[in-house]
mmCIF file of C-alpha atoms in Angstrom:
data_model
loop_
_atom_site.group_PDB
_atom_site.id
_atom_site.type_symbol
_atom_site.label_atom_id
_atom_site.label_comp_id
_atom_site.label_asym_id
_atom_site.label_seq_id
_atom_site.Cartn_x
_atom_site.Cartn_y
_atom_site.Cartn_z
ATOM 1 C CA MET A 1 -71.294 80.518 -70.666
ATOM 2 C CA ASP A 2 -69.402 77.774 -68.870
ATOM 3 C CA SER A 3 -65.728 76.935 -69.322
ATOM 4 C CA VAL A 4 -66.492 73.801 -71.365
ATOM 5 C CA ASP A 5 -68.366 75.770 -74.039
ATOM 6 C CA LEU A 6 -65.682 78.459 -74.054
ATOM 7 C CA SER A 7 -63.053 75.777 -74.665
ATOM 8 C CA VAL A 8 -65.116 74.427 -77.561
ATOM 9 C CA LEU A 9 -65.390 77.800 -79.290
ATOM 10 C CA LYS A 10 -61.728 78.627 -78.703
ATOM 11 C CA ALA A 11 -60.780 75.280 -80.249
ATOM 12 C CA VAL A 12 -62.956 76.019 -83.300
ATOM 13 C CA ARG A 13 -61.314 79.424 -83.698
ATOM 14 C CA ASP A 14 -57.753 78.158 -83.285
ATOM 15 C CA TRP A 15 -58.176 75.085 -85.507
ATOM 16 C CA ARG A 16 -59.686 77.073 -88.358
ATOM 17 C CA ALA A 17 -56.907 79.635 -88.029
ATOM 18 C CA GLY A 18 -54.465 76.722 -88.383
ATOM 19 C CA GLY A 19 -56.102 75.566 -91.615
ATOM 20 C CA HIS A 20 -57.861 72.488 -90.237
ATOM 21 C CA ARG A 21 -61.273 71.232 -91.267
ATOM 22 C CA VAL A 22 -63.587 71.652 -88.296
ATOM 23 C CA TRP A 23 -67.114 70.601 -87.340
ATOM 24 C CA LEU A 24 -69.274 71.810 -84.485
ATOM 25 C CA ALA A 25 -71.850 69.396 -83.057
ATOM 26 C CA THR A 26 -74.637 70.863 -80.901
ATOM 27 C CA VAL A 27 -77.276 69.035 -78.883
ATOM 28 C CA VAL A 28 -80.608 70.437 -80.082
ATOM 29 C CA ARG A 29 -83.168 68.047 -78.621
ATOM 30 C CA THR A 30 -83.333 65.325 -76.019
ATOM 31 C CA PHE A 31 -86.077 62.811 -75.357
ATOM 32 C CA GLY A 32 -86.264 60.849 -72.137
ATOM 33 C CA SER A 33 -83.060 60.657 -70.148
ATOM 34 C CA SER A 34 -79.969 62.119 -71.782
ATOM 35 C CA PRO A 35 -76.396 62.697 -70.607
ATOM 36 C CA ARG A 36 -76.099 66.317 -71.818
ATOM 37 C CA PRO A 37 -78.668 69.111 -72.148
ATOM 38 C CA PRO A 38 -79.637 71.055 -75.287
ATOM 39 C CA GLY A 39 -76.922 73.537 -76.160
ATOM 40 C CA ALA A 40 -74.016 71.261 -75.225
ATOM 41 C CA MET A 41 -71.298 71.403 -77.875
ATOM 42 C CA LEU A 42 -68.463 69.328 -79.299
ATOM 43 C CA ALA A 43 -65.720 70.600 -81.625
ATOM 44 C CA LEU A 44 -64.206 68.046 -84.024
ATOM 45 C CA ARG A 45 -61.079 68.182 -86.189
ATOM 46 C CA GLU A 46 -60.472 66.078 -89.306
ATOM 47 C CA ASP A 47 -57.797 64.038 -87.504
ATOM 48 C CA GLY A 48 -60.214 63.067 -84.720
ATOM 49 C CA VAL A 49 -59.113 65.553 -82.066
ATOM 50 C CA ALA A 50 -62.167 66.688 -80.108
ATOM 51 C CA VAL A 51 -63.014 69.257 -77.416
ATOM 52 C CA GLY A 52 -66.275 69.319 -75.482
ATOM 53 C CA SER A 53 -69.007 66.789 -74.872
ATOM 54 C CA VAL A 54 -72.459 65.856 -76.163
ATOM 55 C CA SER A 55 -72.863 62.536 -74.328
ATOM 56 C CA GLY A 56 -71.082 60.174 -71.977
ATOM 57 C CA GLY A 57 -68.454 59.301 -74.593
ATOM 58 C CA CYS A 58 -69.809 56.754 -77.066
ATOM 59 C CA ILE A 59 -71.451 59.316 -79.356
ATOM 60 C CA GLU A 60 -68.228 61.319 -79.305
ATOM 61 C CA ASP A 61 -66.378 58.180 -80.419
ATOM 62 C CA ASP A 62 -68.807 57.692 -83.304
ATOM 63 C CA LEU A 63 -68.433 61.299 -84.457
ATOM 64 C CA ILE A 64 -64.646 61.148 -84.146
ATOM 65 C CA GLY A 65 -64.631 58.046 -86.328
ATOM 66 C CA LYS A 66 -66.779 59.774 -88.949
ATOM 67 C CA ALA A 67 -64.496 62.832 -88.924
ATOM 68 C CA ARG A 68 -61.444 60.668 -89.565
ATOM 69 C CA GLU A 69 -63.217 58.762 -92.327
ATOM 70 C CA GLY A 70 -64.519 61.905 -94.028
ATOM 71 C CA ARG A 71 -68.184 61.020 -93.369
ATOM 72 C CA LEU A 72 -69.287 64.299 -91.810
ATOM 73 C CA PRO A 73 -71.176 66.945 -93.851
ATOM 74 C CA GLU A 74 -69.056 69.326 -95.910
ATOM 75 C CA HIS A 75 -71.348 71.979 -97.396
ATOM 76 C CA ARG A 76 -74.391 72.172 -95.110
ATOM 77 C CA ALA A 77 -75.311 71.399 -91.531
ATOM 78 C CA GLU A 78 -77.225 68.206 -90.873
ATOM 79 C CA GLY A 79 -79.322 66.747 -88.089
ATOM 80 C CA VAL A 80 -78.226 63.437 -86.572
ATOM 81 C CA THR A 81 -80.283 61.395 -84.107
ATOM 82 C CA TYR A 82 -78.890 58.804 -81.729
ATOM 83 C CA GLY A 83 -80.864 56.304 -79.696
ATOM 84 C CA VAL A 84 -83.909 55.869 -81.932
ATOM 85 C CA THR A 85 -84.061 52.172 -81.123
ATOM 86 C CA GLN A 86 -83.331 50.384 -77.874
ATOM 87 C CA GLU A 87 -80.364 48.677 -79.545
ATOM 88 C CA GLU A 88 -78.871 52.023 -80.579
ATOM 89 C CA ALA A 89 -79.458 53.478 -77.117
ATOM 90 C CA MET A 90 -77.564 50.577 -75.585
ATOM 91 C CA ARG A 91 -74.786 50.780 -78.192
ATOM 92 C CA PHE A 92 -74.224 54.479 -77.594
ATOM 93 C CA GLY A 93 -74.536 54.271 -73.831
ATOM 94 C CA LEU A 94 -77.702 56.357 -73.594
ATOM 95 C CA PRO A 95 -79.952 55.836 -70.568
ATOM 96 C CA CYS A 96 -83.052 53.715 -71.012
ATOM 97 C CA GLY A 97 -85.417 55.494 -73.379
ATOM 98 C CA GLY A 98 -82.940 58.269 -74.124
ATOM 99 C CA THR A 99 -82.696 59.918 -77.533
ATOM 100 C CA LEU A 100 -80.267 62.648 -78.514
ATOM 101 C CA GLN A 101 -80.577 64.870 -81.582
ATOM 102 C CA LEU A 102 -77.576 66.847 -82.812
ATOM 103 C CA VAL A 103 -76.866 69.390 -85.495
ATOM 104 C CA VAL A 104 -73.436 68.816 -87.040
ATOM 105 C CA GLU A 105 -72.112 71.795 -88.988
ATOM 106 C CA PRO A 106 -68.926 72.204 -90.969
ATOM 107 C CA VAL A 107 -67.311 75.453 -89.833
ATOM 108 C CA GLN A 108 -66.140 77.004 -93.070
ATOM 109 C CA ASP A 109 -65.723 80.553 -91.820
ATOM 110 C CA ALA A 110 -65.083 81.068 -88.109
ATOM 111 C CA TYR A 111 -65.322 84.862 -88.159
ATOM 112 C CA TRP A 112 -68.310 84.742 -85.809
ATOM 113 C CA VAL A 113 -66.443 82.799 -83.114
ATOM 114 C CA GLY A 114 -64.162 85.678 -82.159
ATOM 115 C CA ASP A 115 -67.165 87.998 -82.010
ATOM 116 C CA VAL A 116 -69.051 85.635 -79.681
ATOM 117 C CA LEU A 117 -66.018 85.201 -77.430
ATOM 118 C CA HIS A 118 -65.531 88.975 -77.267
ATOM 119 C CA ARG A 119 -69.153 89.488 -76.276
ATOM 120 C CA VAL A 120 -68.923 86.772 -73.620
ATOM 121 C CA GLU A 121 -65.852 88.460 -72.141
ATOM 122 C CA ARG A 122 -67.939 91.620 -71.831
ATOM 123 C CA HIS A 123 -70.681 89.613 -70.054
ATOM 124 C CA GLN A 124 -73.095 90.052 -72.953
ATOM 125 C CA ILE A 125 -75.668 87.415 -73.892
ATOM 126 C CA THR A 126 -75.675 86.647 -77.604
ATOM 127 C CA ALA A 127 -77.975 84.579 -79.814
ATOM 128 C CA ARG A 128 -76.327 82.873 -82.773
ATOM 129 C CA GLN A 129 -78.606 81.926 -85.654
ATOM 130 C CA LEU A 130 -77.356 79.296 -88.111
ATOM 131 C CA ASN A 131 -78.962 78.571 -91.474
ATOM 132 C CA LEU A 132 -78.400 74.836 -91.963
ATOM 133 C CA ALA A 133 -78.640 75.003 -95.753
ATOM 134 C CA ASN A 134 -76.092 77.720 -96.541
ATOM 135 C CA LEU A 135 -74.179 77.910 -93.195
ATOM 136 C CA SER A 136 -74.785 81.656 -92.853
ATOM 137 C CA VAL A 137 -74.515 82.959 -89.284
ATOM 138 C CA ASP A 138 -76.190 85.973 -87.695
ATOM 139 C CA LEU A 139 -75.448 87.274 -84.189
ATOM 140 C CA MET A 140 -77.885 89.315 -82.146
ATOM 141 C CA PRO A 141 -78.340 90.457 -78.537
ATOM 142 C CA ALA A 142 -80.380 88.150 -76.318
ATOM 143 C CA GLY A 143 -81.889 88.212 -72.853
ATOM 144 C CA PRO A 144 -81.320 85.885 -69.897
ATOM 145 C CA ASP A 145 -84.503 83.947 -70.703
ATOM 146 C CA ALA A 146 -83.479 83.203 -74.284
ATOM 147 C CA ALA A 147 -83.321 79.506 -75.130
ATOM 148 C CA LEU A 148 -82.107 77.232 -77.905
ATOM 149 C CA VAL A 149 -84.535 77.012 -80.827
ATOM 150 C CA PHE A 150 -84.385 74.485 -83.680
ATOM 151 C CA ASP A 151 -87.013 74.159 -86.408
ATOM 152 C CA GLY A 152 -85.180 71.869 -88.810
ATOM 153 C CA GLU A 153 -83.909 74.722 -90.981
ATOM 154 C CA MET A 154 -82.582 77.301 -88.541
ATOM 155 C CA LEU A 155 -80.698 76.721 -85.284
ATOM 156 C CA THR A 156 -80.499 79.462 -82.665
ATOM 157 C CA THR A 157 -78.119 78.953 -79.759
ATOM 158 C CA VAL A 158 -77.492 81.264 -76.822
ATOM 159 C CA HIS A 159 -74.041 82.172 -75.508
ATOM 160 C CA GLY A 160 -73.014 84.220 -72.494
ATOM 161 C CA PRO A 161 -73.526 84.356 -68.729
ATOM 162 C CA ARG A 162 -77.212 84.105 -67.888
ATOM 163 C CA TRP A 163 -76.709 83.736 -64.124
ATOM 164 C CA ARG A 164 -75.119 86.229 -61.753
ATOM 165 C CA LEU A 165 -73.309 85.735 -58.466
ATOM 166 C CA LEU A 166 -72.891 88.738 -56.199
ATOM 167 C CA ILE A 167 -70.206 88.061 -53.591
ATOM 168 C CA ILE A 168 -70.008 90.387 -50.609
ATOM 169 C CA GLY A 169 -66.360 90.632 -49.546
ATOM 170 C CA ALA A 170 -63.133 90.226 -51.523
ATOM 171 C CA SER A 171 -61.681 87.591 -49.209
ATOM 172 C CA GLN A 172 -59.611 84.469 -49.906
ATOM 173 C CA THR A 173 -62.752 82.334 -49.821
ATOM 174 C CA SER A 174 -64.347 84.781 -52.251
ATOM 175 C CA SER A 175 -61.492 84.364 -54.712
ATOM 176 C CA TYR A 176 -61.900 80.579 -54.781
ATOM 177 C CA LEU A 177 -65.659 80.936 -55.103
ATOM 178 C CA ALA A 178 -65.310 83.448 -57.936
ATOM 179 C CA ARG A 179 -62.930 81.266 -59.948
ATOM 180 C CA MET A 180 -65.154 78.214 -59.618
ATOM 181 C CA ALA A 181 -68.317 80.191 -60.380
ATOM 182 C CA LEU A 182 -66.852 81.473 -63.646
ATOM 183 C CA ALA A 183 -66.615 77.864 -64.796
ATOM 184 C CA LEU A 184 -70.324 77.381 -64.041
ATOM 185 C CA ASP A 185 -71.759 80.085 -66.291
ATOM 186 C CA TYR A 186 -71.933 82.901 -63.724
ATOM 187 C CA GLU A 187 -71.195 86.548 -64.189
ATOM 188 C CA VAL A 188 -69.321 87.297 -60.959
ATOM 189 C CA ILE A 189 -69.595 90.655 -59.201
ATOM 190 C CA VAL A 190 -67.622 91.251 -56.006
ATOM 191 C CA CYS A 191 -68.725 94.036 -53.661
ATOM 192 C CA ASP A 192 -66.340 95.344 -51.024
ATOM 193 C CA PRO A 193 -65.917 98.970 -49.918
ATOM 194 C CA ARG A 194 -62.650 98.132 -48.114
ATOM 195 C CA GLU A 195 -59.666 99.315 -50.144
ATOM 196 C CA GLU A 196 -57.258 96.943 -48.380
ATOM 197 C CA TYR A 197 -59.192 93.996 -49.856
ATOM 198 C CA THR A 198 -60.086 95.267 -53.317
ATOM 199 C CA SER A 199 -56.548 96.532 -54.005
ATOM 200 C CA VAL A 200 -55.195 92.959 -54.034
ATOM 201 C CA TRP A 201 -58.117 91.252 -55.793
ATOM 202 C CA ASP A 202 -56.658 89.316 -58.734
ATOM 203 C CA VAL A 203 -59.441 87.156 -60.190
ATOM 204 C CA ALA A 204 -59.719 87.913 -63.905
ATOM 205 C CA ASP A 205 -63.105 88.239 -65.639
ATOM 206 C CA THR A 206 -64.825 89.407 -62.444
ATOM 207 C CA ARG A 207 -66.163 92.852 -61.650
ATOM 208 C CA ILE A 208 -65.226 94.708 -58.471
ATOM 209 C CA VAL A 209 -67.751 97.173 -57.053
ATOM 210 C CA LYS A 210 -66.606 99.363 -54.142
ATOM 211 C CA GLY A 211 -69.979 100.717 -53.027
ATOM 212 C CA MET A 212 -71.849 99.850 -49.853
ATOM 213 C CA PRO A 213 -73.451 96.386 -50.088
ATOM 214 C CA ASP A 214 -77.084 97.457 -49.673
ATOM 215 C CA ASP A 215 -76.717 100.117 -52.363
ATOM 216 C CA VAL A 216 -75.030 97.629 -54.710
ATOM 217 C CA VAL A 217 -77.826 95.055 -54.321
ATOM 218 C CA LEU A 218 -80.346 97.727 -55.277
ATOM 219 C CA GLU A 219 -78.253 99.114 -58.140
ATOM 220 C CA LEU A 220 -77.805 95.659 -59.671
ATOM 221 C CA GLN A 221 -81.581 95.155 -59.677
ATOM 222 C CA VAL A 222 -81.130 91.630 -58.343
ATOM 223 C CA ASP A 223 -83.451 89.187 -60.126
ATOM 224 C CA VAL A 224 -84.399 85.502 -60.064
ATOM 225 C CA ARG A 225 -81.176 84.558 -61.852
ATOM 226 C CA THR A 226 -78.965 86.136 -59.191
ATOM 227 C CA ALA A 227 -77.388 84.589 -56.102
ATOM 228 C CA VAL A 228 -76.102 86.765 -53.266
ATOM 229 C CA VAL A 229 -73.491 85.326 -50.901
ATOM 230 C CA ALA A 230 -72.125 87.332 -47.967
ATOM 231 C CA LEU A 231 -68.580 86.319 -46.957
ATOM 232 C CA THR A 232 -67.005 89.232 -45.080
ATOM 233 C CA HIS A 233 -67.576 87.997 -41.492
ATOM 234 C CA ASP A 234 -68.343 91.664 -40.758
ATOM 235 C CA PRO A 235 -72.007 92.073 -39.739
ATOM 236 C CA LYS A 236 -71.929 95.731 -40.709
ATOM 237 C CA LEU A 237 -71.306 94.725 -44.324
ATOM 238 C CA ASP A 238 -72.947 91.304 -44.595
ATOM 239 C CA ASP A 239 -76.175 92.341 -42.895
ATOM 240 C CA MET A 240 -76.507 95.434 -45.083
ATOM 241 C CA ALA A 241 -76.471 93.251 -48.183
ATOM 242 C CA LEU A 242 -78.832 90.690 -46.682
ATOM 243 C CA LEU A 243 -81.402 93.324 -45.710
ATOM 244 C CA GLU A 244 -81.948 94.103 -49.388
ATOM 245 C CA ALA A 245 -81.163 90.690 -50.904
ATOM 246 C CA LEU A 246 -83.757 88.871 -48.796
ATOM 247 C CA LYS A 247 -86.436 91.250 -50.082
ATOM 248 C CA SER A 248 -85.336 90.698 -53.679
ATOM 249 C CA PRO A 249 -86.285 87.878 -56.085
ATOM 250 C CA ALA A 250 -82.748 86.387 -55.809
ATOM 251 C CA PHE A 251 -82.912 82.599 -56.140
ATOM 252 C CA TYR A 252 -80.293 82.132 -53.413
ATOM 253 C CA VAL A 253 -79.184 84.276 -50.471
ATOM 254 C CA GLY A 254 -76.536 82.943 -48.095
ATOM 255 C CA ALA A 255 -74.121 84.096 -45.409
ATOM 256 C CA LEU A 256 -70.925 82.622 -44.034
ATOM 257 C CA GLY A 257 -70.705 81.807 -40.334
ATOM 258 C CA SER A 258 -71.522 79.160 -37.772
ATOM 259 C CA GLN A 259 -75.031 78.056 -36.903
ATOM 260 C CA ARG A 260 -74.887 80.150 -33.726
ATOM 261 C CA ASN A 261 -73.649 83.253 -35.516
ATOM 262 C CA ASN A 262 -76.375 82.926 -38.107
ATOM 263 C CA GLU A 263 -79.051 82.569 -35.439
ATOM 264 C CA LYS A 264 -77.813 85.859 -33.990
ATOM 265 C CA ARG A 265 -77.851 87.287 -37.503
ATOM 266 C CA ARG A 266 -81.504 86.292 -37.928
ATOM 267 C CA GLU A 267 -82.325 87.993 -34.633
ATOM 268 C CA ARG A 268 -80.663 91.192 -35.883
ATOM 269 C CA LEU A 269 -82.485 91.028 -39.208
ATOM 270 C CA ALA A 270 -85.806 90.653 -37.414
ATOM 271 C CA LEU A 271 -85.309 94.140 -35.965
ATOM 272 C CA PHE A 272 -85.658 95.629 -39.441
ATOM 273 C CA ASP A 273 -88.446 95.616 -42.035
ATOM 274 C CA LEU A 274 -88.110 91.958 -42.957
ATOM 275 C CA SER A 275 -90.896 89.425 -42.593
ATOM 276 C CA ALA A 276 -90.397 86.005 -41.044
ATOM 277 C CA GLN A 277 -90.814 84.477 -44.509
ATOM 278 C CA GLU A 278 -88.069 86.695 -45.947
ATOM 279 C CA ILE A 279 -85.658 85.868 -43.111
ATOM 280 C CA ALA A 280 -86.406 82.162 -43.597
ATOM 281 C CA ARG A 281 -84.965 82.434 -47.112
ATOM 282 C CA LEU A 282 -81.483 82.938 -45.672
ATOM 283 C CA HIS A 283 -79.105 80.027 -46.170
ATOM 284 C CA GLY A 284 -76.922 80.342 -43.102
ATOM 285 C CA PRO A 285 -74.548 78.689 -42.675
ATOM 286 C CA VAL A 286 -74.098 79.071 -46.412
ATOM 287 C CA GLY A 287 -73.520 76.038 -48.636
ATOM 288 C CA LEU A 288 -74.120 72.312 -48.251
ATOM 289 C CA ASP A 289 -72.986 70.654 -45.052
ATOM 290 C CA ILE A 290 -70.084 68.587 -46.402
ATOM 291 C CA GLY A 291 -67.666 69.205 -43.553
ATOM 292 C CA SER A 292 -65.801 71.937 -45.430
ATOM 293 C CA ARG A 293 -63.188 73.933 -43.509
ATOM 294 C CA THR A 294 -60.641 75.446 -45.903
ATOM 295 C CA PRO A 295 -61.495 78.328 -48.264
ATOM 296 C CA PRO A 296 -61.580 76.125 -51.406
ATOM 297 C CA GLU A 297 -63.698 73.517 -49.611
ATOM 298 C CA ILE A 298 -66.150 76.205 -48.494
ATOM 299 C CA ALA A 299 -66.330 77.464 -52.086
ATOM 300 C CA VAL A 300 -67.139 73.935 -53.291
ATOM 301 C CA ALA A 301 -69.898 73.626 -50.662
ATOM 302 C CA ILE A 302 -71.453 76.937 -51.727
ATOM 303 C CA LEU A 303 -71.394 76.167 -55.429
ATOM 304 C CA ALA A 304 -72.747 72.669 -54.831
ATOM 305 C CA HIS A 305 -75.685 74.265 -53.022
ATOM 306 C CA LEU A 306 -76.242 76.671 -55.921
ATOM 307 C CA VAL A 307 -76.247 73.749 -58.357
ATOM 308 C CA GLN A 308 -78.733 71.894 -56.167
ATOM 309 C CA GLU A 309 -81.005 74.913 -55.837
ATOM 310 C CA ARG A 310 -80.997 75.655 -59.566
ATOM 311 C CA ALA A 311 -81.846 72.013 -60.293
ATOM 312 C CA ARG A 312 -84.701 72.155 -57.780
ATOM 313 C CA LEU A 313 -86.072 75.310 -59.378
ATOM 314 C CA ALA A 314 -85.810 73.751 -62.845
ATOM 315 C CA ARG A 315 -87.740 70.659 -61.700
ATOM 316 C CA SER A 316 -90.381 72.851 -60.100
ATOM 317 C CA ALA A 317 -90.771 74.912 -63.271
ATOM 318 C CA ALA A 318 -91.061 71.728 -65.359
ATOM 319 C CA ARG A 319 -93.780 70.387 -63.054
ATOM 320 C CA ASP A 320 -95.677 73.669 -63.277
ATOM 321 C CA THR A 321 -95.473 73.571 -67.071
ATOM 322 C CA GLU A 322 -96.802 70.010 -67.175
ATOM 323 C CA LEU A 323 -99.569 70.888 -64.731
ATOM 324 C CA ASN A 324 -100.646 73.921 -66.737
ATOM 325 C CA ALA A 325 -100.616 71.881 -69.934
ATOM 326 C CA GLY A 326 -102.733 69.215 -68.282
ATOM 327 C CA GLU A 327 -105.236 71.759 -67.003
ATOM 328 C CA ALA A 328 -105.471 73.323 -70.448
ATOM 329 C CA ALA A 329 -106.150 69.925 -71.974
ATOM 330 C CA CYS A 330 -108.904 69.292 -69.439
ATOM 331 C CA VAL A 331 -110.803 72.440 -70.369
ATOM 332 C CA THR A 332 -110.392 72.113 -74.119
ATOM 333 C CA PRO A 333 -113.873 71.677 -75.591
ATOM 334 C CA LYS A 334 -114.433 68.299 -77.184
ATOM 335 C CA GLN A 335 -115.519 68.215 -80.782
ATOM 336 C CA THR A 336 -118.968 66.761 -81.282
ATOM 337 C CA PHE A 337 -120.240 65.004 -84.391
#
């Protein structure tokens, strides 16, 4: 769960505790181009104060105006659609053809917010089910593949870290990377068997594991929602992690170092039970080539590459879905009369 959504829920909790009237707006559907994805949230107070985002700004302005004027729902949650016509899309700053559907709910009892935040802090994934008619809320465990569901009567949203980042080495670069990754919906695990590094690690909401890197990769059961980034500069540690990570389904495996050092690394890896295809998965040097030199710049380059890779995978999955749907349509028997 990224830092924006955490800020939204914390605002809802604090405002209700202060006696304010509060609404929570959630993007539930998008059609065509849209500024924010399903699940994006905006918290609104009766005086127009807002936290979060559901669009580029114009829809927020409209909702803020309605909150101030008392024109938001009071006793049930309601669906609101923006951009139905071309004129509305232009007025609200939506891209050409874009339509955004929201659920706006009055938060009468915020008891569930603290529970969700507590579960997120413990790196648990939670589904929240809202009954639009009576505003009842149920919380239940969810898996990393859980997605937002809206049927017009019930809204189910998913909260918690559904992506993992395993960092090998508790270095200064690692600390910058960990802090930034927490803001991008990652559960961050840092592996380093060296006591002199782990004893001074101070990044909150991350997990330190002191085992050997290859063992840790196996113990974590690295999956397609996990990235593994080796940052120790010590081949004895980095290579151990890479030997297992490159054989895993991890969506991203990278290692710090120059082009020359990484070529030598690939030569070393080829001496073990890795195929050429597995070694080719290694992103080394790690991160996008943006000319980064300092630890925070390197962290930005790595996270930018993770964002790019996740977007590429999402586009690929969407194309596969469309292709499968098209193939299914082609083989559907035609009705004869």
